[in-house]
Amino acid sequence: MKKVYIFGRGVGYSYLKKCLVNDIEIKAFIDNYAQEQVDVDGIPIINEQSICGDYDYVIVSIMSFNPIRQELIESGVPAEKIICFFDEKDADNPAYEEVIDSSKWKAELTWKYTQEVVKPTLYNLPYETNADSLLEKKEIPYVMTEEETIQEVLGAKKSLVRYGDGEFEMMLNRLRLRYQNVDEKLAARLKEIINSNDSRILIAIADNYGNLSKYTDVAANGIRQYLAPSVRAAHMEILDVSKKYGNAYVSRPYFIYKDKNPEVIRKKFNLIKKIWQDQDVIIVEGDHTRFGLGNDLLENVKSVERILVPDKDAFNKYDEILATARKYAANHLTIGIVGPTAAVLAYDLAKEGHWALDIGQLDTEYEWFLRGAEERCDVPYKTVSEYVDKKGYEEMPAELWEKYSGEIIARIEA
């Protein structure tokens, strides 16, 4: 009888469970963040540090499996003992038939592909192929290009507030963000802001509603899956098609795009960097975000100071965050990297006459660009919200730590 560990016990496991052969022993589920110690089926739940040597395979049931595979290898699990259920190459490996029924496995992956790729593509096809016509008829929102968005911010010193899927789901009282729980007050503020009309503030949304040809297949499929008919309808109830929106993907110049020509991407980042050219900058960020640290993203600023806030559920401390940011906002550009809290902060500061940007994942995108990353990956000593949660942060080089700690002017505890 083969002995296996199962990494993950969510939706992915529901697919895997149907395909496991009868003659195996599940030693435990691996879930690094579980509160309970035993699954509903009576199977133990452990973290990966508790894996012992008496096993044949670790089966990864997480759909974004590559980071998990790498994490397991780094923790000492031999690569040949790792099976990733959603890796089509693993599904073709006859050696794994001793634990997973091959025909059922391939059938489940085919069904999943149909549900998550084929059906969303067919539904979204009219919006993608008829985008110009729909835009003219005001059936989809107008979204500026990235360059137009930056020029709008630069030309009139407009503050930038960005709405991605996380902000929309927050307004719909649904949890999508890993770093911010659903909060009724936050949802109400986001609704207020997206319906506002202030010439000093540019509201930006993701360019998801029409043609997706500029995005990678993975990114486009993710957009299609998210924008199911009910979700698209909910968005359209919130949006005003008479407005011109900025492009929220201004903070994502690299990873989601097909064109990864280094010259093209470098030009995008250089244009963004013009916003803070010779500015005194205040960064409001999570405790381990460390925006622009260890790279040249902020090389052209006049000065940098940092206000550190909780990495998770920052909006719980919003009043204190706003009060602290206000103290330093005069004659400074405030850059927020705090999930949806940054959107509210940028808006409130702008209403008081200050210049503020909600800039999102720009630093992570820049780090990935510098590495030529083709898949999402970790970045040393920084939070990467779209990668796996870190259990600890790498030690920063002494010189970098001295620079960073010298920039911190305030810290707001959770």
mmCIF file of C-alpha atoms in Angstrom:
data_model
loop_
_atom_site.group_PDB
_atom_site.id
_atom_site.type_symbol
_atom_site.label_atom_id
_atom_site.label_comp_id
_atom_site.label_asym_id
_atom_site.label_seq_id
_atom_site.Cartn_x
_atom_site.Cartn_y
_atom_site.Cartn_z
ATOM 1 C CA MET A 1 0.000 0.000 0.000
ATOM 2 C CA LYS A 2 1.406 3.357 -1.068
ATOM 3 C CA LYS A 3 1.586 6.120 1.525
ATOM 4 C CA VAL A 4 0.942 9.705 0.459
ATOM 5 C CA TYR A 5 0.629 13.196 1.816
ATOM 6 C CA ILE A 6 -1.915 15.521 0.207
ATOM 7 C CA PHE A 7 -0.851 19.169 -0.013
ATOM 8 C CA GLY A 8 -4.011 21.291 0.116
ATOM 9 C CA ARG A 9 -7.583 20.330 0.890
ATOM 10 C CA GLY A 10 -9.666 22.921 -0.934
ATOM 11 C CA VAL A 11 -11.315 22.898 -4.352
ATOM 12 C CA GLY A 12 -8.322 21.206 -5.946
ATOM 13 C CA TYR A 13 -8.601 18.270 -3.588
ATOM 14 C CA SER A 14 -12.226 17.752 -4.645
ATOM 15 C CA TYR A 15 -10.908 16.978 -8.140
ATOM 16 C CA LEU A 16 -8.064 14.800 -6.883
ATOM 17 C CA LYS A 17 -10.211 12.805 -4.466
ATOM 18 C CA LYS A 18 -12.245 11.311 -7.319
ATOM 19 C CA CYS A 19 -9.098 9.949 -8.945
ATOM 20 C CA LEU A 20 -7.158 8.372 -6.078
ATOM 21 C CA VAL A 21 -6.850 4.596 -6.269
ATOM 22 C CA ASN A 22 -8.396 2.634 -3.416
ATOM 23 C CA ASP A 23 -5.213 0.977 -2.228
ATOM 24 C CA ILE A 24 -3.419 3.987 -0.719
ATOM 25 C CA GLU A 25 -2.976 5.453 2.732
ATOM 26 C CA ILE A 26 -3.323 9.214 3.181
ATOM 27 C CA LYS A 27 -0.903 9.887 6.015
ATOM 28 C CA ALA A 28 -1.951 13.524 6.431
ATOM 29 C CA PHE A 29 -3.085 16.682 4.728
ATOM 30 C CA ILE A 30 -0.477 19.426 4.501
ATOM 31 C CA ASP A 31 -1.983 22.818 5.271
ATOM 32 C CA ASN A 32 0.423 25.358 6.712
ATOM 33 C CA TYR A 33 -2.346 27.694 7.873
ATOM 34 C CA ALA A 34 -5.033 25.350 9.204
ATOM 35 C CA GLN A 35 -6.346 26.001 12.697
ATOM 36 C CA GLU A 36 -7.637 22.465 13.203
ATOM 37 C CA GLN A 37 -5.437 19.378 13.613
ATOM 38 C CA VAL A 38 -7.739 16.731 12.104
ATOM 39 C CA ASP A 39 -9.771 16.807 8.877
ATOM 40 C CA VAL A 40 -13.494 15.964 8.816
ATOM 41 C CA ASP A 41 -12.525 12.510 7.526
ATOM 42 C CA GLY A 42 -10.343 11.945 10.587
ATOM 43 C CA ILE A 43 -7.089 12.445 8.668
ATOM 44 C CA PRO A 44 -4.386 14.459 10.482
ATOM 45 C CA ILE A 45 -3.519 17.967 9.277
ATOM 46 C CA ILE A 46 0.129 19.000 9.479
ATOM 47 C CA ASN A 47 2.467 21.657 8.129
ATOM 48 C CA GLU A 48 5.196 20.737 5.680
ATOM 49 C CA GLN A 49 7.900 20.775 8.347
ATOM 50 C CA SER A 50 6.192 17.737 9.893
ATOM 51 C CA ILE A 51 6.571 15.501 6.822
ATOM 52 C CA CYS A 52 8.399 12.337 7.870
ATOM 53 C CA GLY A 53 10.438 9.980 5.677
ATOM 54 C CA ASP A 54 8.008 7.056 5.586
ATOM 55 C CA TYR A 55 6.003 7.995 2.481
ATOM 56 C CA ASP A 56 5.947 7.409 -1.254
ATOM 57 C CA TYR A 57 4.584 10.679 -2.624
ATOM 58 C CA VAL A 58 3.432 14.172 -1.769
ATOM 59 C CA ILE A 59 0.480 14.961 -4.041
ATOM 60 C CA VAL A 60 -0.073 18.680 -4.572
ATOM 61 C CA SER A 61 -3.752 19.529 -5.092
ATOM 62 C CA ILE A 62 -3.147 23.283 -5.358
ATOM 63 C CA MET A 63 -3.925 24.658 -8.821
ATOM 64 C CA SER A 64 -1.000 27.102 -8.766
ATOM 65 C CA PHE A 65 1.364 24.237 -8.159
ATOM 66 C CA ASN A 66 4.789 25.503 -9.249
ATOM 67 C CA PRO A 67 5.497 27.626 -6.138
ATOM 68 C CA ILE A 68 4.407 24.713 -3.942
ATOM 69 C CA ARG A 69 6.610 22.258 -5.815
ATOM 70 C CA GLN A 70 9.606 24.556 -5.395
ATOM 71 C CA GLU A 71 8.794 25.117 -1.728
ATOM 72 C CA LEU A 72 8.634 21.364 -1.092
ATOM 73 C CA ILE A 73 11.935 20.749 -2.864
ATOM 74 C CA GLU A 74 13.582 23.498 -0.811
ATOM 75 C CA SER A 75 12.228 21.907 2.373
ATOM 76 C CA GLY A 76 13.867 18.585 1.464
ATOM 77 C CA VAL A 77 11.187 16.601 -0.402
ATOM 78 C CA PRO A 78 12.783 14.782 -3.374
ATOM 79 C CA ALA A 79 11.449 16.073 -6.704
ATOM 80 C CA GLU A 80 10.616 12.553 -7.871
ATOM 81 C CA LYS A 81 8.258 12.142 -4.899
ATOM 82 C CA ILE A 82 6.191 15.233 -5.773
ATOM 83 C CA ILE A 83 3.077 14.801 -7.924
ATOM 84 C CA CYS A 84 1.248 17.945 -9.027
ATOM 85 C CA PHE A 85 -2.307 16.937 -9.860
ATOM 86 C CA PHE A 86 -2.925 19.937 -12.120
ATOM 87 C CA ASP A 87 0.308 19.509 -14.079
ATOM 88 C CA GLU A 88 -0.599 17.857 -17.400
ATOM 89 C CA LYS A 89 2.939 16.475 -17.679
ATOM 90 C CA ASP A 90 2.490 14.607 -14.410
ATOM 91 C CA ALA A 91 -0.847 13.267 -15.653
ATOM 92 C CA ASP A 92 1.038 11.650 -18.546
ATOM 93 C CA ASN A 93 3.582 9.950 -16.272
ATOM 94 C CA PRO A 94 2.745 6.214 -16.059
ATOM 95 C CA ALA A 95 4.713 5.878 -12.809
ATOM 96 C CA TYR A 96 1.981 7.756 -10.960
ATOM 97 C CA GLU A 97 -0.762 5.304 -11.934
ATOM 98 C CA GLU A 98 -0.005 3.398 -8.732
ATOM 99 C CA VAL A 99 -1.650 6.200 -6.731
ATOM 100 C CA ILE A 100 -3.888 8.080 -9.208
ATOM 101 C CA ASP A 101 -6.182 6.464 -11.783
ATOM 102 C CA SER A 102 -4.816 7.802 -15.081
ATOM 103 C CA SER A 103 -8.068 7.789 -17.069
ATOM 104 C CA LYS A 104 -10.018 9.518 -14.287
ATOM 105 C CA TRP A 105 -7.174 11.986 -13.809
ATOM 106 C CA LYS A 106 -7.159 13.042 -17.462
ATOM 107 C CA ALA A 107 -10.959 13.189 -17.535
ATOM 108 C CA GLU A 108 -11.013 15.528 -14.527
ATOM 109 C CA LEU A 109 -8.409 17.814 -16.091
ATOM 110 C CA THR A 110 -10.384 17.872 -19.347
ATOM 111 C CA TRP A 111 -13.600 18.711 -17.499
ATOM 112 C CA LYS A 112 -11.820 21.437 -15.544
ATOM 113 C CA TYR A 113 -10.371 22.883 -18.767
ATOM 114 C CA THR A 114 -13.837 22.941 -20.323
ATOM 115 C CA GLN A 115 -15.361 24.691 -17.321
ATOM 116 C CA GLU A 116 -12.548 27.155 -16.698
ATOM 117 C CA VAL A 117 -11.273 27.894 -20.207
ATOM 118 C CA VAL A 118 -13.667 26.806 -22.956
ATOM 119 C CA LYS A 119 -16.936 28.039 -21.437
ATOM 120 C CA PRO A 120 -15.584 31.406 -20.204
ATOM 121 C CA THR A 121 -13.926 31.977 -23.587
ATOM 122 C CA LEU A 122 -17.166 31.336 -25.463
ATOM 123 C CA TYR A 123 -19.138 33.602 -23.141
ATOM 124 C CA ASN A 124 -16.589 36.401 -23.357
ATOM 125 C CA LEU A 125 -16.013 36.131 -27.115
ATOM 126 C CA PRO A 126 -18.646 38.730 -28.154
ATOM 127 C CA TYR A 127 -17.085 41.312 -25.832
ATOM 128 C CA GLU A 128 -13.596 40.638 -27.151
ATOM 129 C CA THR A 129 -14.433 40.579 -30.865
ATOM 130 C CA ASN A 130 -16.880 43.505 -30.781
ATOM 131 C CA ALA A 131 -15.070 45.707 -28.277
ATOM 132 C CA ASP A 132 -14.908 48.811 -30.492
ATOM 133 C CA SER A 133 -18.602 48.648 -31.327
ATOM 134 C CA LEU A 134 -19.597 48.023 -27.708
ATOM 135 C CA LEU A 135 -17.427 50.919 -26.583
ATOM 136 C CA GLU A 136 -19.055 53.227 -29.118
ATOM 137 C CA LYS A 137 -22.503 52.148 -27.924
ATOM 138 C CA LYS A 138 -21.355 52.623 -24.308
ATOM 139 C CA GLU A 139 -22.022 49.015 -23.394
ATOM 140 C CA ILE A 140 -18.557 48.612 -21.885
ATOM 141 C CA PRO A 141 -16.511 51.226 -19.985
ATOM 142 C CA TYR A 142 -13.824 53.364 -21.590
ATOM 143 C CA VAL A 143 -10.415 52.577 -20.091
ATOM 144 C CA MET A 144 -7.351 54.639 -20.969
ATOM 145 C CA THR A 145 -4.087 53.055 -22.027
ATOM 146 C CA GLU A 146 -1.334 52.805 -19.440
ATOM 147 C CA GLU A 147 0.534 55.672 -21.085
ATOM 148 C CA GLU A 148 -2.565 57.882 -21.179
ATOM 149 C CA THR A 149 -3.131 57.143 -17.503
ATOM 150 C CA ILE A 150 0.394 58.157 -16.537
ATOM 151 C CA GLN A 151 0.233 61.306 -18.646
ATOM 152 C CA GLU A 152 -3.066 62.216 -16.974
ATOM 153 C CA VAL A 153 -1.453 61.832 -13.540
ATOM 154 C CA LEU A 154 1.684 63.709 -14.582
ATOM 155 C CA GLY A 155 0.096 66.484 -16.590
ATOM 156 C CA ALA A 156 -2.294 67.719 -13.930
ATOM 157 C CA LYS A 157 -0.760 66.156 -10.821
ATOM 158 C CA LYS A 158 -3.870 64.065 -10.400
ATOM 159 C CA SER A 159 -4.138 61.577 -7.575
ATOM 160 C CA LEU A 160 -4.677 57.972 -8.624
ATOM 161 C CA VAL A 161 -7.201 55.542 -7.135
ATOM 162 C CA ARG A 162 -7.220 52.004 -8.543
ATOM 163 C CA TYR A 163 -9.996 49.405 -8.586
ATOM 164 C CA GLY A 164 -9.137 45.788 -9.310
ATOM 165 C CA ASP A 165 -11.156 42.637 -8.765
ATOM 166 C CA GLY A 166 -10.427 42.774 -5.038
ATOM 167 C CA GLU A 167 -11.981 46.217 -4.685
ATOM 168 C CA PHE A 168 -15.048 45.216 -6.718
ATOM 169 C CA GLU A 169 -15.527 42.068 -4.654
ATOM 170 C CA MET A 170 -15.175 44.124 -1.493
ATOM 171 C CA MET A 171 -17.981 46.415 -2.706
ATOM 172 C CA LEU A 172 -20.064 43.296 -3.359
ATOM 173 C CA ASN A 173 -19.275 42.035 0.174
ATOM 174 C CA ARG A 174 -17.381 39.012 -1.107
ATOM 175 C CA LEU A 175 -13.946 37.915 0.058
ATOM 176 C CA ARG A 176 -11.264 37.790 -2.633
ATOM 177 C CA LEU A 177 -8.282 39.548 -1.091
ATOM 178 C CA ARG A 178 -5.816 37.570 1.005
ATOM 179 C CA TYR A 179 -4.697 40.589 3.009
ATOM 180 C CA GLN A 180 -7.973 42.310 3.793
ATOM 181 C CA ASN A 181 -11.134 40.767 5.202
ATOM 182 C CA VAL A 182 -14.556 41.949 4.075
ATOM 183 C CA ASP A 183 -15.354 45.197 5.865
ATOM 184 C CA GLU A 184 -18.702 46.995 5.478
ATOM 185 C CA LYS A 185 -17.210 50.422 6.116
ATOM 186 C CA LEU A 186 -14.446 49.822 3.566
ATOM 187 C CA ALA A 187 -17.022 48.604 1.040
ATOM 188 C CA ALA A 188 -19.098 51.740 1.589
ATOM 189 C CA ARG A 189 -16.058 53.996 1.140
ATOM 190 C CA LEU A 190 -15.078 52.244 -2.092
ATOM 191 C CA LYS A 191 -18.618 52.713 -3.444
ATOM 192 C CA GLU A 192 -18.535 56.378 -2.480
ATOM 193 C CA ILE A 193 -15.198 56.914 -4.211
ATOM 194 C CA ILE A 194 -15.978 55.125 -7.474
ATOM 195 C CA ASN A 195 -19.122 57.254 -7.809
ATOM 196 C CA SER A 196 -17.284 60.504 -7.099
ATOM 197 C CA ASN A 197 -16.467 63.224 -9.620
ATOM 198 C CA ASP A 198 -13.437 65.250 -8.637
ATOM 199 C CA SER A 199 -11.167 66.677 -11.323
ATOM 200 C CA ARG A 200 -8.154 66.207 -9.022
ATOM 201 C CA ILE A 201 -8.657 62.442 -8.823
ATOM 202 C CA LEU A 202 -8.337 59.810 -11.549
ATOM 203 C CA ILE A 203 -10.336 56.652 -10.884
ATOM 204 C CA ALA A 204 -8.714 53.669 -12.604
ATOM 205 C CA ILE A 205 -10.199 50.258 -13.356
ATOM 206 C CA ALA A 206 -8.744 47.124 -14.922
ATOM 207 C CA ASP A 207 -8.907 47.006 -18.719
ATOM 208 C CA ASN A 208 -10.823 43.713 -18.665
ATOM 209 C CA TYR A 209 -14.119 44.405 -20.363
ATOM 210 C CA GLY A 210 -13.265 44.253 -24.078
ATOM 211 C CA ASN A 211 -10.326 43.040 -26.158
ATOM 212 C CA LEU A 212 -7.882 40.864 -24.194
ATOM 213 C CA SER A 213 -5.440 40.075 -27.002
ATOM 214 C CA LYS A 214 -2.557 41.997 -25.410
ATOM 215 C CA TYR A 215 -2.534 39.729 -22.363
ATOM 216 C CA THR A 216 -0.909 36.324 -21.975
ATOM 217 C CA ASP A 217 -3.179 33.312 -22.364
ATOM 218 C CA VAL A 218 -2.980 32.654 -18.626
ATOM 219 C CA ALA A 219 -3.883 36.252 -17.758
ATOM 220 C CA ALA A 220 -6.689 36.427 -20.324
ATOM 221 C CA ASN A 221 -8.150 33.132 -19.110
ATOM 222 C CA GLY A 222 -8.038 34.397 -15.537
ATOM 223 C CA ILE A 223 -9.939 37.524 -16.548
ATOM 224 C CA ARG A 224 -12.539 35.467 -18.438
ATOM 225 C CA GLN A 225 -13.027 33.119 -15.500
ATOM 226 C CA TYR A 226 -13.513 36.014 -13.119
ATOM 227 C CA LEU A 227 -15.830 38.024 -15.367
ATOM 228 C CA ALA A 228 -18.597 35.441 -15.441
ATOM 229 C CA PRO A 229 -21.997 36.777 -16.594
ATOM 230 C CA SER A 230 -23.189 37.582 -13.070
ATOM 231 C CA VAL A 231 -19.903 39.288 -12.150
ATOM 232 C CA ARG A 232 -19.814 41.357 -15.342
ATOM 233 C CA ALA A 233 -23.409 42.435 -14.701
ATOM 234 C CA ALA A 234 -22.532 43.432 -11.123
ATOM 235 C CA HIS A 235 -19.576 45.494 -12.353
ATOM 236 C CA MET A 236 -21.697 47.261 -14.962
ATOM 237 C CA GLU A 237 -24.197 48.261 -12.279
ATOM 238 C CA ILE A 238 -21.358 49.988 -10.428
ATOM 239 C CA LEU A 239 -19.538 51.580 -13.374
ATOM 240 C CA ASP A 240 -20.542 54.731 -15.243
ATOM 241 C CA VAL A 241 -20.040 54.219 -18.996
ATOM 242 C CA SER A 242 -20.140 57.976 -19.570
ATOM 243 C CA LYS A 243 -16.834 58.346 -17.690
ATOM 244 C CA LYS A 244 -13.276 57.864 -18.896
ATOM 245 C CA TYR A 245 -11.428 55.641 -16.439
ATOM 246 C CA GLY A 246 -7.711 55.375 -15.935
ATOM 247 C CA ASN A 247 -6.040 51.996 -16.377
ATOM 248 C CA ALA A 248 -5.517 50.150 -13.095
ATOM 249 C CA TYR A 249 -2.961 47.928 -14.818
ATOM 250 C CA VAL A 250 -0.588 50.874 -14.802
ATOM 251 C CA SER A 251 0.808 49.144 -11.712
ATOM 252 C CA ARG A 252 1.257 45.869 -13.643
ATOM 253 C CA PRO A 253 3.397 46.780 -16.660
ATOM 254 C CA TYR A 254 5.076 43.399 -17.054
ATOM 255 C CA PHE A 255 3.701 40.070 -15.989
ATOM 256 C CA ILE A 256 0.272 39.894 -17.622
ATOM 257 C CA TYR A 257 1.382 41.142 -21.041
ATOM 258 C CA LYS A 258 2.410 39.020 -24.014
ATOM 259 C CA ASP A 259 4.985 41.562 -25.124
ATOM 260 C CA LYS A 260 7.831 41.195 -22.667
ATOM 261 C CA ASN A 261 10.452 42.846 -24.857
ATOM 262 C CA PRO A 262 12.865 44.341 -22.289
ATOM 263 C CA GLU A 263 13.025 47.671 -24.138
ATOM 264 C CA VAL A 264 9.229 47.953 -24.172
ATOM 265 C CA ILE A 265 8.895 47.072 -20.489
ATOM 266 C CA ARG A 266 11.783 49.320 -19.439
ATOM 267 C CA LYS A 267 10.105 52.204 -21.266
ATOM 268 C CA LYS A 268 6.894 51.560 -19.301
ATOM 269 C CA PHE A 269 8.672 51.629 -15.956
ATOM 270 C CA ASN A 270 10.699 54.709 -16.886
ATOM 271 C CA LEU A 271 7.490 56.550 -17.751
ATOM 272 C CA ILE A 272 5.972 55.640 -14.384
ATOM 273 C CA LYS A 273 9.134 56.759 -12.590
ATOM 274 C CA LYS A 274 8.695 60.233 -14.086
ATOM 275 C CA ILE A 275 5.741 60.709 -11.731
ATOM 276 C CA TRP A 276 8.013 60.929 -8.689
ATOM 277 C CA GLN A 277 10.991 62.540 -10.419
ATOM 278 C CA ASP A 278 12.586 64.956 -7.902
ATOM 279 C CA GLN A 279 9.665 64.567 -5.487
ATOM 280 C CA ASP A 280 9.762 64.254 -1.722
ATOM 281 C CA VAL A 281 7.977 60.935 -1.315
ATOM 282 C CA ILE A 282 6.077 59.445 1.609
ATOM 283 C CA ILE A 283 5.433 55.716 1.248
ATOM 284 C CA VAL A 284 2.573 54.181 3.220
ATOM 285 C CA GLU A 285 3.063 50.438 3.058
ATOM 286 C CA GLY A 286 2.673 47.117 4.793
ATOM 287 C CA ASP A 287 5.251 46.172 7.375
ATOM 288 C CA HIS A 288 7.154 43.967 4.902
ATOM 289 C CA THR A 289 6.251 45.559 1.547
ATOM 290 C CA ARG A 290 9.508 47.528 1.255
ATOM 291 C CA PHE A 291 8.576 49.318 -1.942
ATOM 292 C CA GLY A 292 11.559 50.261 -4.110
ATOM 293 C CA LEU A 293 14.050 48.797 -1.656
ATOM 294 C CA GLY A 294 17.020 47.027 -3.241
ATOM 295 C CA ASN A 295 16.214 48.229 -6.757
ATOM 296 C CA ASP A 296 16.304 51.530 -8.655
ATOM 297 C CA LEU A 297 12.561 52.183 -8.768
ATOM 298 C CA LEU A 298 12.992 55.223 -6.510
ATOM 299 C CA GLU A 299 16.442 56.307 -7.662
ATOM 300 C CA ASN A 300 15.137 59.604 -9.066
ATOM 301 C CA VAL A 301 13.230 60.875 -6.018
ATOM 302 C CA LYS A 302 14.388 63.796 -3.921
ATOM 303 C CA SER A 303 13.758 61.963 -0.649
ATOM 304 C CA VAL A 304 11.974 58.877 0.697
ATOM 305 C CA GLU A 305 10.252 58.415 4.044
ATOM 306 C CA ARG A 306 8.095 55.478 5.093
ATOM 307 C CA ILE A 307 5.027 54.957 7.248
ATOM 308 C CA LEU A 308 4.646 51.265 8.084
ATOM 309 C CA VAL A 309 1.178 49.819 8.644
ATOM 310 C CA PRO A 310 -0.112 46.287 9.306
ATOM 311 C CA ASP A 311 0.481 43.807 6.475
ATOM 312 C CA LYS A 312 -3.013 42.371 6.957
ATOM 313 C CA ASP A 313 -6.384 44.051 7.538
ATOM 314 C CA ALA A 314 -4.825 47.502 7.399
ATOM 315 C CA PHE A 315 -8.232 49.156 7.131
ATOM 316 C CA ASN A 316 -8.865 48.210 10.759
ATOM 317 C CA LYS A 317 -6.353 50.964 11.547
ATOM 318 C CA TYR A 318 -7.492 53.393 8.871
ATOM 319 C CA ASP A 319 -8.209 56.382 11.098
ATOM 320 C CA GLU A 320 -4.711 56.173 12.541
ATOM 321 C CA ILE A 321 -3.182 55.630 9.095
ATOM 322 C CA LEU A 322 -4.943 58.689 7.674
ATOM 323 C CA ALA A 323 -4.060 60.867 10.661
ATOM 324 C CA THR A 324 -0.393 59.887 10.394
ATOM 325 C CA ALA A 325 -0.240 60.363 6.618
ATOM 326 C CA ARG A 326 -1.828 63.814 6.974
ATOM 327 C CA LYS A 327 1.043 64.971 9.178
ATOM 328 C CA TYR A 328 3.531 64.537 6.346
ATOM 329 C CA ALA A 329 1.416 64.937 3.184
ATOM 330 C CA ALA A 330 1.965 68.657 2.602
ATOM 331 C CA ASN A 331 4.497 69.265 -0.198
ATOM 332 C CA HIS A 332 4.998 65.512 -0.566
ATOM 333 C CA LEU A 333 3.808 62.835 -2.958
ATOM 334 C CA THR A 334 2.200 60.071 -0.903
ATOM 335 C CA ILE A 335 2.410 56.589 -2.427
ATOM 336 C CA GLY A 336 0.177 53.929 -0.887
ATOM 337 C CA ILE A 337 0.758 50.192 -1.174
ATOM 338 C CA VAL A 338 -1.846 48.803 1.226
ATOM 339 C CA GLY A 339 -4.443 46.995 -0.884
ATOM 340 C CA PRO A 340 -7.876 48.687 -0.967
ATOM 341 C CA THR A 341 -6.901 50.832 2.018
ATOM 342 C CA ALA A 342 -4.520 52.670 -0.327
ATOM 343 C CA ALA A 343 -7.443 53.602 -2.594
ATOM 344 C CA VAL A 344 -9.330 55.221 0.276
ATOM 345 C CA LEU A 345 -6.182 56.924 1.555
ATOM 346 C CA ALA A 346 -5.306 58.396 -1.854
ATOM 347 C CA TYR A 347 -8.855 59.711 -2.206
ATOM 348 C CA ASP A 348 -9.034 61.267 1.252
ATOM 349 C CA LEU A 349 -5.639 62.941 0.903
ATOM 350 C CA ALA A 350 -6.550 64.238 -2.553
ATOM 351 C CA LYS A 351 -9.792 65.727 -1.227
ATOM 352 C CA GLU A 352 -7.653 67.660 1.252
ATOM 353 C CA GLY A 353 -5.496 69.037 -1.559
ATOM 354 C CA HIS A 354 -2.573 66.604 -1.376
ATOM 355 C CA TRP A 355 -1.064 64.497 -4.169
ATOM 356 C CA ALA A 356 -1.385 60.750 -3.602
ATOM 357 C CA LEU A 357 -1.085 57.539 -5.593
ATOM 358 C CA ASP A 358 -2.505 54.075 -5.026
ATOM 359 C CA ILE A 359 0.246 52.158 -6.824
ATOM 360 C CA GLY A 360 -0.414 48.500 -5.963
ATOM 361 C CA GLN A 361 1.968 45.742 -7.039
ATOM 362 C CA LEU A 362 4.398 47.914 -9.009
ATOM 363 C CA ASP A 363 7.481 46.981 -6.985
ATOM 364 C CA THR A 364 6.761 43.255 -7.294
ATOM 365 C CA GLU A 365 6.252 43.672 -11.047
ATOM 366 C CA TYR A 366 9.578 45.489 -11.282
ATOM 367 C CA GLU A 367 11.387 42.785 -9.333
ATOM 368 C CA TRP A 368 9.894 40.129 -11.635
ATOM 369 C CA PHE A 369 10.923 42.152 -14.686
ATOM 370 C CA LEU A 370 14.499 42.488 -13.420
ATOM 371 C CA ARG A 371 14.610 38.706 -12.973
ATOM 372 C CA GLY A 372 13.004 37.990 -16.349
ATOM 373 C CA ALA A 373 10.450 35.924 -14.430
ATOM 374 C CA GLU A 374 8.047 33.847 -16.499
ATOM 375 C CA GLU A 375 6.151 32.670 -13.427
ATOM 376 C CA ARG A 376 5.287 34.432 -10.207
ATOM 377 C CA CYS A 377 8.143 34.014 -7.764
ATOM 378 C CA ASP A 378 9.286 35.098 -4.350
ATOM 379 C CA VAL A 379 11.314 38.252 -3.761
ATOM 380 C CA PRO A 380 13.758 38.202 -0.821
ATOM 381 C CA TYR A 381 12.757 40.122 2.339
ATOM 382 C CA LYS A 382 9.550 41.463 0.730
ATOM 383 C CA THR A 383 5.874 40.545 0.835
ATOM 384 C CA VAL A 384 4.697 39.172 -2.513
ATOM 385 C CA SER A 385 0.930 39.059 -2.128
ATOM 386 C CA GLU A 386 0.324 36.976 -5.261
ATOM 387 C CA TYR A 387 2.797 34.296 -4.225
ATOM 388 C CA VAL A 388 2.694 31.935 -1.262
ATOM 389 C CA ASP A 389 2.522 33.449 2.226
ATOM 390 C CA LYS A 390 5.930 33.615 3.832
ATOM 391 C CA LYS A 391 6.522 31.934 7.154
ATOM 392 C CA GLY A 392 9.408 34.298 7.786
ATOM 393 C CA TYR A 393 11.380 37.000 6.026
ATOM 394 C CA GLU A 394 14.971 36.741 4.876
ATOM 395 C CA GLU A 395 17.561 38.825 6.672
ATOM 396 C CA MET A 396 18.294 42.033 4.833
ATOM 397 C CA PRO A 397 21.919 42.963 4.057
ATOM 398 C CA ALA A 398 23.214 45.303 6.765
ATOM 399 C CA GLU A 399 23.731 48.268 4.437
ATOM 400 C CA LEU A 400 20.228 47.927 3.008
ATOM 401 C CA TRP A 401 18.712 47.542 6.470
ATOM 402 C CA GLU A 402 20.436 50.717 7.633
ATOM 403 C CA LYS A 403 19.047 52.622 4.644
ATOM 404 C CA TYR A 404 15.539 51.206 5.079
ATOM 405 C CA SER A 405 15.305 51.695 8.841
ATOM 406 C CA GLY A 406 16.518 55.268 8.429
ATOM 407 C CA GLU A 407 13.573 56.007 6.123
ATOM 408 C CA ILE A 408 10.910 54.868 8.618
ATOM 409 C CA ILE A 409 9.238 57.866 10.259
ATOM 410 C CA ALA A 410 6.195 56.162 11.771
ATOM 411 C CA ARG A 411 4.912 52.687 12.492
ATOM 412 C CA ILE A 412 1.277 51.740 13.095
ATOM 413 C CA GLU A 413 0.853 48.422 14.860
ATOM 414 C CA ALA A 414 -1.960 45.942 14.214
#
